[in-house]
Amino acid sequence: MTEGVLAMSYMTSVQIKATNVEGLAKDFKEFAQAEYLANGAQQASMRQVVMGGDSAGFVSVMTRWDTIDAAMSSHLVNSNPKIAESMANNGVQIIGRSLIAVSSERGTPEGPFGSMLTMSGQVAPLAEQQEMADHGWSLMSGNGVNGIRQGMIVAGGDRTGLWTAGTYCESLDGLMENSAKMFSDPTMQANMAKYGNQLVSRVMFRTLVA
């Protein structure tokens, strides 16, 4: 358990700038993704923020691990000579690295597009967290929305303690239509008021390598 969150697993998110995004994605698909998996990651993917204010254009390498100890080894993959060469050739600059405790998943959190919300707020009891995740998914599912993954940033500099919700879809128009329905729902509004939830940021991304 991490600060009131019963973590299913842990995600690392490495934010980078790259001068050659397509070349970096090609190398990730051809060999870097497999290197993460060989070193214990459950999943490894790459996505790029398209709409996101100052974050637009940033690439995120997302990896999933069973434990925090395992997640701490993720950065060692970059010392692989072939990956280090790819980073140099594609002009990679690491901007930040965060750790997220995954608290719930609904549907299948994969798709060509998606959004990532961050919200402030208190920690609800574990049973209520799951009830709220179920209710939120009942409002967000369908209309081209495939799945949602929620969690808390447990190590992310000044963003530590924020809640995250990554929603994955075939259509961002459909996602935003469902999102408007969710945020106007009376039960959702009551839960947000109860726990002091406030929207901090939203970015929209495209999947480079699933």
Coordinates of N, CA, C and O in Angstrom, one line a residue, residues 57-164:
G57 N 4.8 18.0 -27.7 CA 5.9 17.5 -28.4 C 6.8 16.5 -27.5 O 7.6 15.8 -28.0
F58 N 6.6 16.6 -26.2 CA 7.3 15.7 -25.3 C 6.9 14.2 -25.6 O 5.8 13.9 -25.9
V59 N 7.9 13.4 -25.5 CA 7.7 11.9 -25.6 C 7.7 11.3 -24.2 O 8.6 11.7 -23.4
S60 N 6.8 10.4 -24.0 CA 6.9 9.6 -22.7 C 7.1 8.2 -22.9 O 6.4 7.6 -23.8
V61 N 8.1 7.6 -22.2 CA 8.3 6.2 -22.2 C 7.7 5.7 -20.9 O 8.1 6.0 -19.8
M62 N 6.7 4.8 -21.1 CA 5.9 4.3 -20.0 C 6.3 2.8 -19.8 O 6.1 2.1 -20.7
T63 N 6.7 2.5 -18.6 CA 7.0 1.1 -18.3 C 6.3 0.7 -17.0 O 6.1 1.5 -16.1
R64 N 5.9 -0.6 -16.9 CA 5.1 -1.1 -15.8 C 5.8 -2.2 -15.1 O 6.4 -3.1 -15.7
W65 N 5.8 -2.1 -13.7 CA 6.6 -3.0 -12.9 C 5.8 -3.5 -11.7 O 4.8 -2.9 -11.3
D66 N 6.2 -4.7 -11.2 CA 5.5 -5.2 -10.0 C 5.7 -4.5 -8.8 O 4.8 -4.4 -7.9
T67 N 6.9 -4.0 -8.6 CA 7.3 -3.3 -7.3 C 8.1 -2.0 -7.6 O 8.6 -1.8 -8.7
I68 N 8.2 -1.2 -6.5 CA 9.0 0.0 -6.6 C 10.5 -0.4 -6.9 O 11.2 0.3 -7.6
D69 N 10.9 -1.4 -6.1 CA 12.3 -1.8 -6.3 C 12.6 -2.2 -7.7 O 13.7 -1.8 -8.3
A70 N 11.7 -2.9 -8.4 CA 11.9 -3.3 -9.8 C 11.9 -2.0 -10.7 O 12.7 -1.9 -11.6
A71 N 10.9 -1.1 -10.4 CA 10.8 0.1 -11.2 C 12.1 1.0 -11.1 O 12.5 1.6 -12.0
M72 N 12.8 0.9 -9.9 CA 14.0 1.7 -9.8 C 15.1 1.3 -10.7 O 16.1 2.0 -11.0
S73 N 15.0 0.0 -11.2 CA 16.0 -0.4 -12.2 C 15.8 0.0 -13.6 O 16.6 -0.2 -14.5
S74 N 14.6 0.7 -13.8 CA 14.3 1.0 -15.2 C 15.3 1.9 -15.9 O 15.6 1.7 -17.1
H75 N 15.9 2.8 -15.2 CA 16.8 3.7 -15.8 C 18.1 3.0 -16.2 O 18.8 3.5 -17.1
L76 N 18.4 1.9 -15.7 CA 19.6 1.2 -16.0 C 19.6 0.6 -17.4 O 20.6 0.4 -18.0
V77 N 18.4 0.5 -18.0 CA 18.2 0.0 -19.4 C 18.9 1.0 -20.3 O 19.5 0.6 -21.4
N78 N 18.9 2.3 -19.9 CA 19.5 3.3 -20.8 C 21.0 3.1 -21.0 O 21.6 3.7 -21.9
S79 N 21.6 2.3 -20.1 CA 23.1 2.1 -20.2 C 23.4 1.1 -21.2 O 24.6 0.9 -21.5
N80 N 22.4 0.4 -21.7 CA 22.6 -0.6 -22.8 C 23.3 0.2 -24.0 O 22.7 1.2 -24.4
P81 N 24.4 -0.3 -24.5 CA 25.1 0.5 -25.6 C 24.2 0.8 -26.8 O 24.3 1.9 -27.3
K82 N 23.4 -0.1 -27.2 CA 22.6 0.1 -28.4 C 21.5 1.2 -28.1 O 21.2 2.0 -29.0
I83 N 20.9 1.2 -26.9 CA 20.0 2.2 -26.5 C 20.6 3.5 -26.3 O 20.1 4.6 -26.8
A84 N 21.8 3.5 -25.7 CA 22.5 4.8 -25.5 C 22.9 5.4 -26.9 O 22.8 6.6 -27.1
E85 N 23.2 4.6 -27.9 CA 23.5 5.1 -29.2 C 22.3 5.6 -29.9 O 22.3 6.7 -30.5
S86 N 21.1 5.0 -29.7 CA 19.9 5.5 -30.2 C 19.5 6.8 -29.7 O 19.1 7.7 -30.4
M87 N 19.7 6.9 -28.3 CA 19.4 8.2 -27.7 C 20.2 9.3 -28.2 O 19.8 10.5 -28.5
A88 N 21.5 9.1 -28.4 CA 22.4 10.1 -29.0 C 22.1 10.4 -30.4 O 22.0 11.6 -30.8
N89 N 21.8 9.4 -31.2 CA 21.5 9.6 -32.7 C 20.2 10.4 -32.9 O 20.0 11.1 -33.9
N90 N 19.2 10.2 -32.0 CA 17.9 10.8 -32.1 C 17.8 12.1 -31.2 O 16.7 12.6 -31.1
G91 N 18.9 12.6 -30.7 CA 18.9 13.8 -30.0 C 18.0 13.8 -28.7 O 17.3 14.8 -28.5
V92 N 18.1 12.8 -27.9 CA 17.2 12.6 -26.8 C 17.8 13.4 -25.6 O 19.0 13.4 -25.3
Q93 N 16.9 14.2 -24.9 CA 17.2 14.9 -23.7 C 16.1 14.4 -22.7 O 14.9 14.7 -22.9
I94 N 16.5 13.9 -21.6 CA 15.6 13.5 -20.5 C 15.2 14.7 -19.7 O 16.0 15.4 -19.2
I95 N 13.9 14.9 -19.6 CA 13.3 16.1 -18.9 C 12.9 15.7 -17.5 O 13.1 16.5 -16.6
G96 N 12.4 14.5 -17.3 CA 11.9 14.1 -16.0 C 11.5 12.7 -15.9 O 11.4 12.0 -16.9
R97 N 11.4 12.2 -14.7 CA 11.0 10.8 -14.5 C 10.1 10.7 -13.2 O 10.5 11.3 -12.2
S98 N 9.0 10.1 -13.4 CA 8.0 10.0 -12.3 C 7.6 8.5 -12.0 O 7.7 7.7 -12.9
L99 N 7.1 8.3 -10.8 CA 6.6 7.0 -10.4 C 5.2 7.1 -10.0 O 4.8 8.0 -9.2
I100 N 4.3 6.2 -10.6 CA 2.9 6.3 -10.4 C 2.4 4.9 -9.8 O 2.8 3.9 -10.3
A101 N 1.7 5.0 -8.7 CA 1.1 3.8 -8.1 C -0.3 3.6 -8.8 O -1.2 4.4 -8.7
V102 N -0.4 2.5 -9.5 CA -1.7 2.2 -10.3 C -2.7 1.7 -9.3 O -2.5 0.7 -8.6
S103 N -3.8 2.4 -9.2 CA -4.9 2.0 -8.2 C -6.1 1.3 -8.9 O -6.8 0.5 -8.2
S104 N -6.3 1.5 -10.2 CA -7.4 0.8 -10.8 C -7.3 0.9 -12.3 O -6.6 1.7 -12.9
E105 N -7.9 -0.1 -13.0 CA -8.0 -0.2 -14.4 C -9.4 -0.7 -14.8 O -9.9 -1.6 -14.1
R106 N -9.9 -0.1 -15.8 CA -11.2 -0.5 -16.3 C -11.1 -0.5 -17.9 O -10.5 0.3 -18.5
G107 N -11.8 -1.5 -18.5 CA -11.6 -1.7 -19.9 C -10.2 -2.1 -20.3 O -9.5 -2.8 -19.5
T108 N -9.8 -1.8 -21.5 CA -8.5 -2.1 -22.0 C -7.8 -0.8 -22.3 O -8.1 -0.1 -23.3
P109 N -6.9 -0.4 -21.4 CA -6.2 0.9 -21.6 C -5.1 0.9 -22.7 O -3.9 1.0 -22.4
E110 N -5.6 0.8 -23.9 CA -4.7 0.9 -25.1 C -5.5 1.6 -26.2 O -6.8 1.5 -26.2
G111 N -4.8 2.2 -27.1 CA -5.5 2.8 -28.3 C -4.5 3.8 -28.9 O -3.5 4.2 -28.4
P112 N -4.9 4.2 -30.1 CA -4.0 5.1 -30.9 C -3.9 6.5 -30.3 O -3.0 7.3 -30.6
F113 N -4.9 6.9 -29.5 CA -4.9 8.3 -28.9 C -5.4 8.2 -27.5 O -5.8 7.1 -27.0
G114 N -5.3 9.3 -26.8 CA -5.7 9.3 -25.4 C -5.5 10.6 -24.7 O -5.0 11.6 -25.3
S115 N -5.9 10.7 -23.5 CA -5.7 11.9 -22.7 C -5.2 11.5 -21.3 O -5.4 10.4 -20.8
M116 N -4.4 12.4 -20.7 CA -4.0 12.2 -19.3 C -4.4 13.4 -18.5 O -4.0 14.5 -18.8
L117 N -5.2 13.1 -17.5 CA -5.7 14.1 -16.5 C -4.8 14.0 -15.3 O -4.5 12.9 -14.8
T118 N -4.5 15.1 -14.6 CA -4.0 15.1 -13.3 C -5.0 15.9 -12.4 O -5.5 17.0 -12.9
M119 N -5.3 15.4 -11.2 CA -6.2 16.1 -10.3 C -5.6 16.1 -8.9 O -4.9 15.2 -8.5
S120 N -6.0 17.1 -8.2 CA -5.6 17.2 -6.8 C -6.8 16.6 -6.0 O -7.9 16.5 -6.5
G121 N -6.6 16.3 -4.7 CA -7.7 15.9 -3.9 C -7.2 14.9 -2.8 O -6.1 14.4 -2.8
Q122 N -8.1 14.7 -1.8 CA -7.8 13.8 -0.7 C -7.9 12.3 -1.2 O -8.4 12.0 -2.2
V123 N -7.4 11.4 -0.3 CA -7.4 10.0 -0.6 C -8.7 9.4 0.0 O -8.9 9.5 1.2
A124 N -9.5 8.8 -0.9 CA -10.7 8.1 -0.4 C -10.4 6.7 0.2 O -9.3 6.2 -0.2
P125 N -11.2 6.2 1.0 CA -11.0 4.8 1.5 C -10.9 3.9 0.3 O -11.5 4.1 -0.8
L126 N -10.2 2.8 0.5 CA -9.9 1.9 -0.7 C -11.2 1.4 -1.4 O -11.3 1.3 -2.6
A127 N -12.2 1.0 -0.6 CA -13.4 0.5 -1.2 C -14.1 1.6 -2.0 O -14.6 1.3 -3.1
E128 N -14.1 2.8 -1.5 CA -14.7 3.9 -2.3 C -13.9 4.2 -3.5 O -14.5 4.6 -4.6
Q129 N -12.6 4.0 -3.5 CA -11.8 4.3 -4.7 C -12.3 3.4 -5.8 O -12.4 3.8 -7.0
Q130 N -12.6 2.1 -5.5 CA -13.0 1.2 -6.5 C -14.4 1.4 -7.0 O -14.8 1.3 -8.2
E131 N -15.3 1.8 -6.0 CA -16.7 2.2 -6.4 C -16.7 3.4 -7.4 O -17.4 3.4 -8.3
M132 N -15.8 4.4 -7.1 CA -15.8 5.6 -7.9 C -15.2 5.2 -9.3 O -15.6 5.8 -10.3
A133 N -14.2 4.3 -9.3 CA -13.6 3.9 -10.6 C -14.7 3.2 -11.4 O -14.8 3.4 -12.6
D134 N -15.5 2.3 -10.8 CA -16.6 1.7 -11.5 C -17.6 2.7 -12.1 O -18.0 2.6 -13.2
H135 N -18.0 3.6 -11.2 CA -19.0 4.6 -11.7 C -18.4 5.5 -12.8 O -19.1 5.7 -13.8
G136 N -17.1 5.9 -12.7 CA -16.5 6.7 -13.7 C -16.5 6.0 -15.0 O -16.7 6.5 -16.1
W137 N -16.1 4.7 -15.0 CA -16.0 3.9 -16.2 C -17.4 3.7 -16.8 O -17.5 3.6 -18.1
S138 N -18.5 3.6 -16.0 CA -19.8 3.5 -16.6 C -20.2 4.7 -17.4 O -21.0 4.6 -18.3
L139 N -19.6 5.8 -17.1 CA -19.8 7.1 -17.8 C -18.9 7.3 -19.0 O -19.2 7.9 -20.0
M140 N -17.6 6.8 -18.9 CA -16.6 7.0 -19.9 C -16.5 5.9 -20.9 O -16.0 6.2 -22.0
S141 N -17.1 4.7 -20.7 CA -16.9 3.7 -21.7 C -17.8 3.9 -22.9 O -18.8 4.6 -22.8
G142 N -17.4 3.2 -24.0 CA -18.1 3.4 -25.2 C -17.7 4.6 -26.0 O -16.9 5.4 -25.6
N143 N -18.3 4.8 -27.2 CA -18.1 6.0 -28.0 C -16.6 6.0 -28.4 O -16.1 7.1 -28.6
G144 N -16.0 4.9 -28.6 CA -14.6 4.9 -29.0 C -13.6 4.9 -27.9 O -12.4 4.9 -28.1
V145 N -14.0 4.9 -26.6 CA -13.1 4.9 -25.5 C -12.9 3.4 -25.1 O -13.8 2.7 -24.8
N146 N -11.6 3.0 -25.0 CA -11.3 1.6 -24.8 C -11.0 1.3 -23.3 O -11.4 0.2 -22.9
G147 N -10.4 2.2 -22.6 CA -10.1 1.9 -21.2 C -9.5 3.1 -20.5 O -9.2 4.1 -21.1
I148 N -9.4 2.9 -19.2 CA -8.9 4.0 -18.3 C -8.0 3.3 -17.2 O -8.3 2.3 -16.7
R149 N -6.9 4.0 -16.9 CA -6.0 3.6 -15.9 C -5.8 4.7 -14.9 O -5.5 5.8 -15.3
Q150 N -6.1 4.5 -13.6 CA -6.0 5.6 -12.6 C -4.9 5.3 -11.6 O -4.6 4.1 -11.4
G151 N -4.3 6.3 -11.0 CA -3.3 6.1 -10.0 C -2.9 7.4 -9.3 O -3.6 8.4 -9.5
M152 N -1.9 7.3 -8.5 CA -1.4 8.5 -7.8 C 0.1 8.6 -8.1 O 0.9 7.6 -8.0
I153 N 0.6 9.8 -8.3 CA 2.0 10.1 -8.5 C 2.6 10.0 -7.1 O 2.3 10.8 -6.2
V154 N 3.5 9.1 -6.9 CA 4.1 8.9 -5.5 C 5.5 9.5 -5.5 O 6.1 9.7 -4.4
A155 N 6.1 9.7 -6.7 CA 7.4 10.4 -6.7 C 7.5 11.1 -8.1 O 7.7 10.6 -9.1
G156 N 7.2 12.5 -8.0 CA 7.2 13.2 -9.2 C 7.5 14.7 -9.0 O 6.8 15.6 -9.6
G157 N 8.4 15.0 -8.1 CA 8.7 16.4 -7.8 C 7.5 17.1 -7.2 O 6.8 16.6 -6.3
D158 N 7.2 18.3 -7.8 CA 6.1 19.1 -7.3 C 4.7 18.6 -7.7 O 3.7 19.1 -7.3
R159 N 4.7 17.5 -8.4 CA 3.4 16.9 -8.8 C 3.1 15.6 -7.9 O 2.1 15.0 -8.1
T160 N 4.0 15.4 -7.0 CA 3.8 14.2 -6.1 C 2.4 14.4 -5.3 O 2.1 15.5 -4.8
G161 N 1.7 13.3 -5.3 CA 0.4 13.4 -4.6 C -0.8 13.7 -5.4 O -2.0 13.5 -5.0
L162 N -0.6 14.0 -6.7 CA -1.7 14.2 -7.6 C -2.2 12.9 -8.1 O -1.4 11.9 -8.3
W163 N -3.5 12.9 -8.4 CA -4.1 11.7 -9.0 C -3.9 11.8 -10.6 O -3.9 12.9 -11.1
T164 N -3.8 10.7 -11.2 CA -3.7 10.6 -12.7 C -4.8 9.7 -13.2 O -5.2 8.7 -12.6

